[in-house]
CSV table of N, CA, C and O in Angstrom, one decimal:
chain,number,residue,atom,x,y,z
A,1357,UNK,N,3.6,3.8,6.7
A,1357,UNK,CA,2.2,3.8,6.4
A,1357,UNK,C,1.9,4.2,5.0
A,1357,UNK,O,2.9,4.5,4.3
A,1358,UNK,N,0.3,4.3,4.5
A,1358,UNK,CA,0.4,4.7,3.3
A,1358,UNK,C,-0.7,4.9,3.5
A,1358,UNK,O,-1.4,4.5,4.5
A,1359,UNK,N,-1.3,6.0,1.9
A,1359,UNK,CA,-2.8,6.5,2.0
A,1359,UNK,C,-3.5,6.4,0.9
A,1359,UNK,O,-2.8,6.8,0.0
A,1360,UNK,N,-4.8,6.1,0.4
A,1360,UNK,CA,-5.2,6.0,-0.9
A,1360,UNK,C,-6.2,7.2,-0.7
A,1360,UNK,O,-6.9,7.6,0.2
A,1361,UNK,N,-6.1,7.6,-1.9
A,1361,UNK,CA,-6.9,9.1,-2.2
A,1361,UNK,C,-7.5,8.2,-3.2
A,1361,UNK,O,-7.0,7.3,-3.9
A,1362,UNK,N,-8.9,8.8,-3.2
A,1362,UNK,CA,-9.3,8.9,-4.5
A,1362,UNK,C,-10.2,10.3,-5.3
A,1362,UNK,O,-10.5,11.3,-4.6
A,1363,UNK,N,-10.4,10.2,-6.2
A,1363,UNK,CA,-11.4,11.2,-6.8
A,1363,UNK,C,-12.3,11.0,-8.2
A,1363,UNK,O,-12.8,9.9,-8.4
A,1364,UNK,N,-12.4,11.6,-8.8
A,1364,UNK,CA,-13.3,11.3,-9.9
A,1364,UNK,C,-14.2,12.2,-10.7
A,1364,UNK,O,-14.8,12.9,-9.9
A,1365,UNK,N,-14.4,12.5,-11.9
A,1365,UNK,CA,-14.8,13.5,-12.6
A,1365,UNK,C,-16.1,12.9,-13.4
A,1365,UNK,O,-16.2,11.8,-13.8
A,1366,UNK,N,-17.2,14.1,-13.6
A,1366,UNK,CA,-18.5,13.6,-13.3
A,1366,UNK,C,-18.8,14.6,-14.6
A,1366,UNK,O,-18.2,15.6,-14.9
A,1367,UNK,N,-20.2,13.9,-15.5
A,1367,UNK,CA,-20.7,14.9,-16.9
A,1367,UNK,C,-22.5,14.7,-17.0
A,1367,UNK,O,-23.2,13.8,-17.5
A,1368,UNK,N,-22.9,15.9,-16.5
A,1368,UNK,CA,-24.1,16.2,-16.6
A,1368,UNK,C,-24.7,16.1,-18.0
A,1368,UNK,O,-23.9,16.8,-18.6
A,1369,UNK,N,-25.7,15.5,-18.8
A,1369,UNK,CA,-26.4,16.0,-20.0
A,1369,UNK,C,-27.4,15.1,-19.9
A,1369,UNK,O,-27.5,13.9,-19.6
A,1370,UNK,N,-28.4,16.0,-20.4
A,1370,UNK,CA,-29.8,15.8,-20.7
A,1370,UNK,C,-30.1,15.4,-19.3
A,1370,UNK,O,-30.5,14.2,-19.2
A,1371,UNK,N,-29.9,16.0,-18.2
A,1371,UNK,CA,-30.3,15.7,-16.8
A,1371,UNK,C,-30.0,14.6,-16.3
A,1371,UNK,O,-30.4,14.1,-15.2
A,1372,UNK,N,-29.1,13.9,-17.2
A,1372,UNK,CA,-28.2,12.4,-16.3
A,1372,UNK,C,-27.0,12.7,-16.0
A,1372,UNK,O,-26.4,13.4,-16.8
A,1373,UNK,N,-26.4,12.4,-14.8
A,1373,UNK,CA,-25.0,12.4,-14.4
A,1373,UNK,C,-24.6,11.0,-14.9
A,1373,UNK,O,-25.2,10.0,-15.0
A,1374,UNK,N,-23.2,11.3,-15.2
A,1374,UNK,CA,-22.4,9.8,-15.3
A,1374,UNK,C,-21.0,10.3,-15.0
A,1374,UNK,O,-20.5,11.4,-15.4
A,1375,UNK,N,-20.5,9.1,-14.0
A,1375,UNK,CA,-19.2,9.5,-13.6
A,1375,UNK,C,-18.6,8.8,-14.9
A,1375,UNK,O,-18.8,7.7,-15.4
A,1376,UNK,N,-17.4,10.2,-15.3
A,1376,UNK,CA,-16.5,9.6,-16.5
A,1376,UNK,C,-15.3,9.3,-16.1
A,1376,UNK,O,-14.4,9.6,-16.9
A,1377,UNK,N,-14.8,8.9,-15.1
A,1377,UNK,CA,-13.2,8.9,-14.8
A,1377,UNK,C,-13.0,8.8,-13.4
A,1377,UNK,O,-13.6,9.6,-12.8
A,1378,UNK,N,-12.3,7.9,-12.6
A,1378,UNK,CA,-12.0,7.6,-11.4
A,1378,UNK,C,-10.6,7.5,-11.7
A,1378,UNK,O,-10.2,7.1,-12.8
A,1379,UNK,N,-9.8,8.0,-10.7
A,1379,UNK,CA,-8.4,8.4,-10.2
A,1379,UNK,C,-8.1,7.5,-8.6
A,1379,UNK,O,-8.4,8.1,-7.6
A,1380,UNK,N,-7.7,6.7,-8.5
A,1380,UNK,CA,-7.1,6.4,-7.2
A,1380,UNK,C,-5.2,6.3,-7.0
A,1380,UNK,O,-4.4,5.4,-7.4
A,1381,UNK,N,-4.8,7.6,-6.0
A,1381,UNK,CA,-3.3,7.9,-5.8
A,1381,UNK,C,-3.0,7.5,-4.5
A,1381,UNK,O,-3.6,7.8,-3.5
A,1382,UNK,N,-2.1,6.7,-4.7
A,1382,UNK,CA,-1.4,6.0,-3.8
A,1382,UNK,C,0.0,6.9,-3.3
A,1382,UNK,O,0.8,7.4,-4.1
A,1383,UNK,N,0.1,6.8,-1.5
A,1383,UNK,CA,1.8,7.4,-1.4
A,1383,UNK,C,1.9,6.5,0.0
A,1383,UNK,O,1.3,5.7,0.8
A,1384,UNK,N,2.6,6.9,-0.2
A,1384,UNK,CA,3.6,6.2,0.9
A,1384,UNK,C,5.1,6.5,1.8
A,1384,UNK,O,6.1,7.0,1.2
A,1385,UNK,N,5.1,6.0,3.2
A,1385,UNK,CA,6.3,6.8,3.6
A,1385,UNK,C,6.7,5.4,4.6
A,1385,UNK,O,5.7,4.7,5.1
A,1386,UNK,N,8.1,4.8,4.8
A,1386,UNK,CA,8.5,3.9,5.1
A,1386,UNK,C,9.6,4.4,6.2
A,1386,UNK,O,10.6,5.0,5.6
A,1387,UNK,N,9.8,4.2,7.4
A,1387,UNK,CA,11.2,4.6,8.2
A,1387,UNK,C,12.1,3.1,8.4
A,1387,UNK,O,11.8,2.1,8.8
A,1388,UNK,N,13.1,3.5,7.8
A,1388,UNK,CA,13.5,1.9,8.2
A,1388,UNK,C,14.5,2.4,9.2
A,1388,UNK,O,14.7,3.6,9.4
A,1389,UNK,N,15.2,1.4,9.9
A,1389,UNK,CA,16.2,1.8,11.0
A,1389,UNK,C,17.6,1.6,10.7
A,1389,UNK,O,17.9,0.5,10.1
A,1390,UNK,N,18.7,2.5,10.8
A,1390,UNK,CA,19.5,2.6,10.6
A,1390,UNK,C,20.9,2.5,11.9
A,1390,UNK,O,20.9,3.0,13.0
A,1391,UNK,N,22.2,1.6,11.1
A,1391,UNK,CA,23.1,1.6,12.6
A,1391,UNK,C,23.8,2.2,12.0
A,1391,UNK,O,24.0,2.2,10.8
A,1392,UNK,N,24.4,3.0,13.1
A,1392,UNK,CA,25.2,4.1,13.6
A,1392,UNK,C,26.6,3.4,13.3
A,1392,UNK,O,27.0,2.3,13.7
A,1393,UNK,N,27.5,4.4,12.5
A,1393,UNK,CA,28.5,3.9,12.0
A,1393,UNK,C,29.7,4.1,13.2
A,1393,UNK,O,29.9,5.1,13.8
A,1394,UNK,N,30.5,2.6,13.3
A,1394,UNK,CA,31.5,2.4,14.3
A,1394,UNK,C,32.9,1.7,13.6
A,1394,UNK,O,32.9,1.1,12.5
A,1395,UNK,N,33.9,2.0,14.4
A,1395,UNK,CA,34.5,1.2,13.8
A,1395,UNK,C,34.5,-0.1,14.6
A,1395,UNK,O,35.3,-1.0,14.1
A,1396,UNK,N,34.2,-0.3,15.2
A,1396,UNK,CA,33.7,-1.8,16.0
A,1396,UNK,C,33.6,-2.4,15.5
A,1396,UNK,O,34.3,-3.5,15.7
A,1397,UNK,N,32.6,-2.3,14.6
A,1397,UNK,CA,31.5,-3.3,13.7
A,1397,UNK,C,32.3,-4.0,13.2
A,1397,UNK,O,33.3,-3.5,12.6
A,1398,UNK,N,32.1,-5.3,13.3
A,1398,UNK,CA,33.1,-6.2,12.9
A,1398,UNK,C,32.2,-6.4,11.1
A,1398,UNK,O,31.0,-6.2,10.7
A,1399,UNK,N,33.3,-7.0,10.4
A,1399,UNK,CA,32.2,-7.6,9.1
A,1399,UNK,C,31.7,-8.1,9.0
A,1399,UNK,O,31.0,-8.0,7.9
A,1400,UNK,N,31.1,-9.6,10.0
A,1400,UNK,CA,30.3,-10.2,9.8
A,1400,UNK,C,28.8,-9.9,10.7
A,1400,UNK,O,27.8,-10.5,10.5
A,1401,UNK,N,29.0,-8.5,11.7
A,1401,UNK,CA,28.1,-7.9,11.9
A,1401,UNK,C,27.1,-7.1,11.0
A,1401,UNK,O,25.9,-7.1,11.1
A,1402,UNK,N,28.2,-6.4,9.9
A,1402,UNK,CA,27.9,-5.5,9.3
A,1402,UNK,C,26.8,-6.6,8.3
A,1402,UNK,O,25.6,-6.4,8.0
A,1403,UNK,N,27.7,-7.7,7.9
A,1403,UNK,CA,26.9,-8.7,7.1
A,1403,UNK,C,25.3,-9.0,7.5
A,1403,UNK,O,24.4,-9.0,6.7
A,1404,UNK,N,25.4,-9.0,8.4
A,1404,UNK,CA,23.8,-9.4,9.3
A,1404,UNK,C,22.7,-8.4,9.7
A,1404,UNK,O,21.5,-8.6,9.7
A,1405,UNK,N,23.6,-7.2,9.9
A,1405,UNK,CA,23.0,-5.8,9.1
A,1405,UNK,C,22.0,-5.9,8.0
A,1405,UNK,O,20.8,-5.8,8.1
A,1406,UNK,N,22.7,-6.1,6.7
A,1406,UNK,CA,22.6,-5.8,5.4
A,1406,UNK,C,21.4,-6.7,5.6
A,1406,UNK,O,20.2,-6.3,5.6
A,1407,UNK,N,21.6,-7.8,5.7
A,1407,UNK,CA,21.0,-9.2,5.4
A,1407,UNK,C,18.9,-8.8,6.3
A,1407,UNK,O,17.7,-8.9,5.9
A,1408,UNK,N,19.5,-8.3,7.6
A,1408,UNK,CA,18.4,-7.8,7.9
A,1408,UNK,C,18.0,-6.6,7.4
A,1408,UNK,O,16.8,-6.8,7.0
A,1409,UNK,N,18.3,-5.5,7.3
A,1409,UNK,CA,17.6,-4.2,6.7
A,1409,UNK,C,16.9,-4.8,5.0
A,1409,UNK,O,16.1,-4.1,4.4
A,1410,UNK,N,17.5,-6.5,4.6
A,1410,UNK,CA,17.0,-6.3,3.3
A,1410,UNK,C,15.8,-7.2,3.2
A,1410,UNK,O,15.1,-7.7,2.4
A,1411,UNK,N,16.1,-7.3,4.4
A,1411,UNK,CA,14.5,-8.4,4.9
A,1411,UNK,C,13.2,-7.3,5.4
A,1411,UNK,O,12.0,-7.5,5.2
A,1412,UNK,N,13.9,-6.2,6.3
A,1412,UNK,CA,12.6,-5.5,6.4
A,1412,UNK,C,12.4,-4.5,4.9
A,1412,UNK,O,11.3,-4.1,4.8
A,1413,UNK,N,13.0,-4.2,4.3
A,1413,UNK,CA,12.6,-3.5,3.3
A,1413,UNK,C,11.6,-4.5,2.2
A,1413,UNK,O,10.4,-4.2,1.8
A,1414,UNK,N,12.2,-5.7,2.0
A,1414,UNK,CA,11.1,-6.6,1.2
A,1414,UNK,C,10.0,-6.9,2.1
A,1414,UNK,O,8.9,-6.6,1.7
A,1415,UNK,N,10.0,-7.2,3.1
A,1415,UNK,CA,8.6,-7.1,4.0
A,1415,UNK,C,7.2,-5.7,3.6
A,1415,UNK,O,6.0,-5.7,3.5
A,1416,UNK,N,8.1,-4.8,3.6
A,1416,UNK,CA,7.6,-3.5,3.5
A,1416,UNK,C,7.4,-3.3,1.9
A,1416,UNK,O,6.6,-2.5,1.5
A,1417,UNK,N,8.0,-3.8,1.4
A,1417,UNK,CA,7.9,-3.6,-0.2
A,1417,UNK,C,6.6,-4.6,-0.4
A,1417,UNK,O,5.5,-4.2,-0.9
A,1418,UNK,N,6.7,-6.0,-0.1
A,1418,UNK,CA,5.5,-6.5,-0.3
A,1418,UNK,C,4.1,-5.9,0.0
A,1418,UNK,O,3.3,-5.7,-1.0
A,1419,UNK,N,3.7,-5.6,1.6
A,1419,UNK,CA,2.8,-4.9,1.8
A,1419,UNK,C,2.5,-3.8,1.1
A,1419,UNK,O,1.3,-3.6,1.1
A,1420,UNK,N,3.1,-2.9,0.4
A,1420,UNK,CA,2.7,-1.9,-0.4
A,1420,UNK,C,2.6,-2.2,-1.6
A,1420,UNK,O,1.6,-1.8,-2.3
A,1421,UNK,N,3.3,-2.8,-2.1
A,1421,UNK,CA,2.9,-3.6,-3.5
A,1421,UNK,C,1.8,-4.1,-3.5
A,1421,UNK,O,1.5,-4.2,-4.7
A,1422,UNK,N,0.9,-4.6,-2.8
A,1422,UNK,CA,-0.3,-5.4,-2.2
A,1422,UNK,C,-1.2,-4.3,-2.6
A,1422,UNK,O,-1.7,-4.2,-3.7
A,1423,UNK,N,-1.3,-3.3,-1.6
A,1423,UNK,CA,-2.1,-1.7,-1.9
A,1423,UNK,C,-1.9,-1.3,-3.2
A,1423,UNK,O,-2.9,-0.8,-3.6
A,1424,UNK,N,-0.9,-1.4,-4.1
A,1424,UNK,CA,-0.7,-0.5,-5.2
A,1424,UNK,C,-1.5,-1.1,-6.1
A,1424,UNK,O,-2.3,-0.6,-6.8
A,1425,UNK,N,-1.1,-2.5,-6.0
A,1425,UNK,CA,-1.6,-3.4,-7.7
A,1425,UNK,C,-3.1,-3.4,-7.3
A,1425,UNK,O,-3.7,-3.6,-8.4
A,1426,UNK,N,-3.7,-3.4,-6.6
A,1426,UNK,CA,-5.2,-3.4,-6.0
A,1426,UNK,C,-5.9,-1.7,-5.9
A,1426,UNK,O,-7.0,-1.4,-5.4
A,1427,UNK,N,-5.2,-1.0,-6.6
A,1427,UNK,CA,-5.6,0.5,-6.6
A,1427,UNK,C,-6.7,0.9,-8.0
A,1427,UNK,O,-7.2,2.1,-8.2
A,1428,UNK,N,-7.0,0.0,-8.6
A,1428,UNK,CA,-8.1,-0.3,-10.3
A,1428,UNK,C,-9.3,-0.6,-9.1
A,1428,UNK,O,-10.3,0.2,-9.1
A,1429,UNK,N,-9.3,-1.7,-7.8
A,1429,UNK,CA,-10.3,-2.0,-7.9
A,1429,UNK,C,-11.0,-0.7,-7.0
A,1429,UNK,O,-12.2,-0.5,-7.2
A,1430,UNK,N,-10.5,0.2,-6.3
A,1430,UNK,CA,-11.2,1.4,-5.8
A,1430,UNK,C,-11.6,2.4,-7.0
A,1430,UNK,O,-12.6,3.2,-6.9
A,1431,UNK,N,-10.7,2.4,-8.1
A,1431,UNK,CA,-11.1,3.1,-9.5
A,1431,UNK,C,-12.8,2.5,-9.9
A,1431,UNK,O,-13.8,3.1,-9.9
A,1432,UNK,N,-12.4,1.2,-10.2
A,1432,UNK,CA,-13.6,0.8,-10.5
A,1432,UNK,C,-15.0,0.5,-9.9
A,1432,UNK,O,-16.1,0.1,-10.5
A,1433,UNK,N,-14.7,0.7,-8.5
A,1433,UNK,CA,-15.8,0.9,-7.9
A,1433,UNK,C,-16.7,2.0,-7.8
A,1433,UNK,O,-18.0,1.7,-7.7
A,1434,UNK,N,-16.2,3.3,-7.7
A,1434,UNK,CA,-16.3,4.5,-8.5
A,1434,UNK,C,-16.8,4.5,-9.8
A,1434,UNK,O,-17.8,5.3,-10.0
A,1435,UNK,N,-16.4,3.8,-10.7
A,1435,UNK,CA,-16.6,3.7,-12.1
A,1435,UNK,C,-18.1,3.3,-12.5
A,1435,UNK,O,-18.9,3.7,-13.5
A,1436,UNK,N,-18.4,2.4,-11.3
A,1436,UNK,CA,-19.7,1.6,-11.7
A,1436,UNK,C,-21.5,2.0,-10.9
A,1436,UNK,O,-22.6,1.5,-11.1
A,1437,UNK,N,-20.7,3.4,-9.7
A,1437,UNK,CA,-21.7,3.9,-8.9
A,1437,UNK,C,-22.2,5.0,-9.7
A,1437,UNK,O,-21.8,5.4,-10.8
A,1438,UNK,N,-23.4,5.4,-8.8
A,1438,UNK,CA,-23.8,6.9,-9.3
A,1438,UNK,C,-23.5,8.5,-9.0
A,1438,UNK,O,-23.0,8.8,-7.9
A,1439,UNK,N,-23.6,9.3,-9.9
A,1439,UNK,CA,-22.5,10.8,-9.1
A,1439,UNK,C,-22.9,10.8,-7.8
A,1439,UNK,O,-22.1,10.9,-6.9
A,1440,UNK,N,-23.9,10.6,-7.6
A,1440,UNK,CA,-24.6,10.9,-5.8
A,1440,UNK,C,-23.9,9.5,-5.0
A,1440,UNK,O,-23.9,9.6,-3.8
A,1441,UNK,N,-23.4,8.6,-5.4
A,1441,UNK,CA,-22.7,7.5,-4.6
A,1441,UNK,C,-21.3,7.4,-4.7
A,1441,UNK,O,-20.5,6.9,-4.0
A,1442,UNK,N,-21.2,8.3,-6.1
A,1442,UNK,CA,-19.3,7.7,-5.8
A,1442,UNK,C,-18.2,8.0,-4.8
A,1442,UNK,O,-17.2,7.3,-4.6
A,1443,UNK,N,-18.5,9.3,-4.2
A,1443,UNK,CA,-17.9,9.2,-3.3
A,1443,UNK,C,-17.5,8.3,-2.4
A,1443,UNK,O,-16.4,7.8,-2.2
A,1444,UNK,N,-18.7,8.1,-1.8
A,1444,UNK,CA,-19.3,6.9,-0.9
A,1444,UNK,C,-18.5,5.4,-1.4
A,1444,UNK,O,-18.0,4.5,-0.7
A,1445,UNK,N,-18.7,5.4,-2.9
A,1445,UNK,CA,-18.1,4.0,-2.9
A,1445,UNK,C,-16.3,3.8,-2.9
A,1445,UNK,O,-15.5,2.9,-2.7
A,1446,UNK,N,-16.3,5.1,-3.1
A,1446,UNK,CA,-15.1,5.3,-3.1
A,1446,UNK,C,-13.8,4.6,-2.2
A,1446,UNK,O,-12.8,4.0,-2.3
A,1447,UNK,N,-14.6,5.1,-1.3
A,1447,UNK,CA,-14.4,5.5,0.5
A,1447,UNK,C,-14.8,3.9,0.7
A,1447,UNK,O,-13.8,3.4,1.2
A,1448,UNK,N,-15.7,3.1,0.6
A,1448,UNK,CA,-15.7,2.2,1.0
A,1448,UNK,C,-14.7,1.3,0.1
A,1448,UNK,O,-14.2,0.4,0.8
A,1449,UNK,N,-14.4,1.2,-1.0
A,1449,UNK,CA,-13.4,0.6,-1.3
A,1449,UNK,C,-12.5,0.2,-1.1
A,1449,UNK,O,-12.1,-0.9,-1.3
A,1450,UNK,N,-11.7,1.9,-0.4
A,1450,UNK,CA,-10.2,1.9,0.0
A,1450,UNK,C,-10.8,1.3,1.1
A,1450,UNK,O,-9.9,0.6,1.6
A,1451,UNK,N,-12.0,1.1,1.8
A,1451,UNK,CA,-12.1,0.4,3.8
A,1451,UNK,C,-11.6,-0.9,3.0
A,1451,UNK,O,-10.6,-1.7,3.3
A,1452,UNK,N,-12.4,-1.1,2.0
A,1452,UNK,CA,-12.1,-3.1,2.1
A,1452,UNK,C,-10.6,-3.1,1.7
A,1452,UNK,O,-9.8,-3.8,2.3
A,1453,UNK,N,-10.0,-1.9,0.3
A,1453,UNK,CA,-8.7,-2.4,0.7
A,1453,UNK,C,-7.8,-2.7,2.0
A,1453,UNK,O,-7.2,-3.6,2.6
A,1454,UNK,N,-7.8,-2.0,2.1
A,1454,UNK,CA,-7.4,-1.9,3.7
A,1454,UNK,C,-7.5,-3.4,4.5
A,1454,UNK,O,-6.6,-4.1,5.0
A,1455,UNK,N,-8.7,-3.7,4.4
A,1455,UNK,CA,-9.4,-4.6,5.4
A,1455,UNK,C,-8.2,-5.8,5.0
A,1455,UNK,O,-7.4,-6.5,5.7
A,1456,UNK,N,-8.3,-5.8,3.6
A,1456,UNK,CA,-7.4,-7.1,2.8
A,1456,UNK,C,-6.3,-7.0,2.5
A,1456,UNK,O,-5.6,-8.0,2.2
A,1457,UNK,N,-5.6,-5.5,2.7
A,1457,UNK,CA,-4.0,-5.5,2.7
A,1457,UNK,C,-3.8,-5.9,4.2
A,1457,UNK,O,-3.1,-6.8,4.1
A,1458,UNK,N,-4.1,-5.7,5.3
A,1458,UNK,CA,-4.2,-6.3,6.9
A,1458,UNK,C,-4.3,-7.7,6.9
A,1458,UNK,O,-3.5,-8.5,7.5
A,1459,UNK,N,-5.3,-8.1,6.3
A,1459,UNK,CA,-5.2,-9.5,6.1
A,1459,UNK,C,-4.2,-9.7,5.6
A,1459,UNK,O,-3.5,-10.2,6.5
A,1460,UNK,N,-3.8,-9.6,4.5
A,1460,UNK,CA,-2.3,-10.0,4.0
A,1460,UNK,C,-1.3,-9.4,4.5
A,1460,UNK,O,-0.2,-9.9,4.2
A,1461,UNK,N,-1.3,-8.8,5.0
A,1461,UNK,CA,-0.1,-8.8,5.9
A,1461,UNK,C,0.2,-10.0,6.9
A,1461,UNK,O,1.2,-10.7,6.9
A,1462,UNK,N,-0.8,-10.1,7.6
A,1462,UNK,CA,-1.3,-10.7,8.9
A,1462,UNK,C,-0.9,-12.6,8.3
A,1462,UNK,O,-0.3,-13.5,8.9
A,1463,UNK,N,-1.3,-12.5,7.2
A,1463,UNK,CA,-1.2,-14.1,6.5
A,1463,UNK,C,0.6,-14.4,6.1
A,1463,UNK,O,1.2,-15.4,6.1
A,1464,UNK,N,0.9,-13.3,5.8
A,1464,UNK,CA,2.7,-13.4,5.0
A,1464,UNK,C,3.0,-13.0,6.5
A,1464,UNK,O,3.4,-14.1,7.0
A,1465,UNK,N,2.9,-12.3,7.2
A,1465,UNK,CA,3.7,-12.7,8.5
A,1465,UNK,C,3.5,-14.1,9.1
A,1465,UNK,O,4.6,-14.6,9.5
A,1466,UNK,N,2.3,-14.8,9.4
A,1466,UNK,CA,2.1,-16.4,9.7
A,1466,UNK,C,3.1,-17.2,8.9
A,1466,UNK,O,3.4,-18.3,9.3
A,1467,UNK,N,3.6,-16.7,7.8
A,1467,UNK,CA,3.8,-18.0,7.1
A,1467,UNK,C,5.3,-17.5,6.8
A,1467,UNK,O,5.9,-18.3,6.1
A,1468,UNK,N,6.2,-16.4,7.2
A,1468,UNK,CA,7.3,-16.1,7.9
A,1468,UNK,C,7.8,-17.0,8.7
A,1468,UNK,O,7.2,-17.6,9.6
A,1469,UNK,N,9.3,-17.4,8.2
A,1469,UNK,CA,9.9,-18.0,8.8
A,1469,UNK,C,10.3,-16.7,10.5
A,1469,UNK,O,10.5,-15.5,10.6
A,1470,UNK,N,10.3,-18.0,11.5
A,1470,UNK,CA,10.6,-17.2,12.5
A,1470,UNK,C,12.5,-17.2,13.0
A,1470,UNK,O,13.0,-18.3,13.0
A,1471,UNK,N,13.2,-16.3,13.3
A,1471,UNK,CA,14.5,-16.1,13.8
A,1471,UNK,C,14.9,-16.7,14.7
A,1471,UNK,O,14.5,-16.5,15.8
A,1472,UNK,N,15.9,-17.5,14.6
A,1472,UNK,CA,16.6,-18.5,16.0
A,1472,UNK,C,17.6,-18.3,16.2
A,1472,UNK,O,18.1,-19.0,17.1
């Protein structure tokens, strides 16, 4: 899974607010699965192993790469509200990202080759 924070720093004068700075931090935590070391394992098992753990790690690397490179546009949505909204827009930002990293996930898995 992964989480986008955001925040943002705000300058009162002459009785106007203006947000001067939006921050959006991205983290992330990934479990991948691991086999248990045997001497059984023949090498062409172990091959098929590798071959798959390196398919779900780029699977997983795409989807978060997706979230990361798209982390300006929750900056900038912040950027363009008022002190009394930014939070607000904040927050709805990361919903659409979200909404559109799902989507994309949802579209690169359709268009995944399937295993036979």
């Amino acid at each position: 899974g992964y989480a986008v924070d955001a925040g943002f720093n705000k300058l009162t004068s002459n009785g106007q607010c203006k947000v001067t700075s939006a921050k959006a931090t991205f983290s992330a935590t990934v479990t991948l699965p691991r086999l248990a070391p045997s001497p059984s394992h023949t090498p062409e098992l172990l091959a098929t192993w590798r071959a798959y753990i390196a398919g779900v790690e780029n699977s997983h690397a795409a989807d978060l790469w997706f979230v990361y490179d798209r982390l300006r546009t929750v900056e900038s949505a912040i950027l363009a509200s008022s002190c009394e909204n930014a939070q607000s827009a904040g927050a709805a930002a990361v919903d659409r990202l979200k909404a559109e990293a799902a989507e994309h996930q949802r579209a690169r898995m359709a268009a995944a080759p399937t295993a036979k």
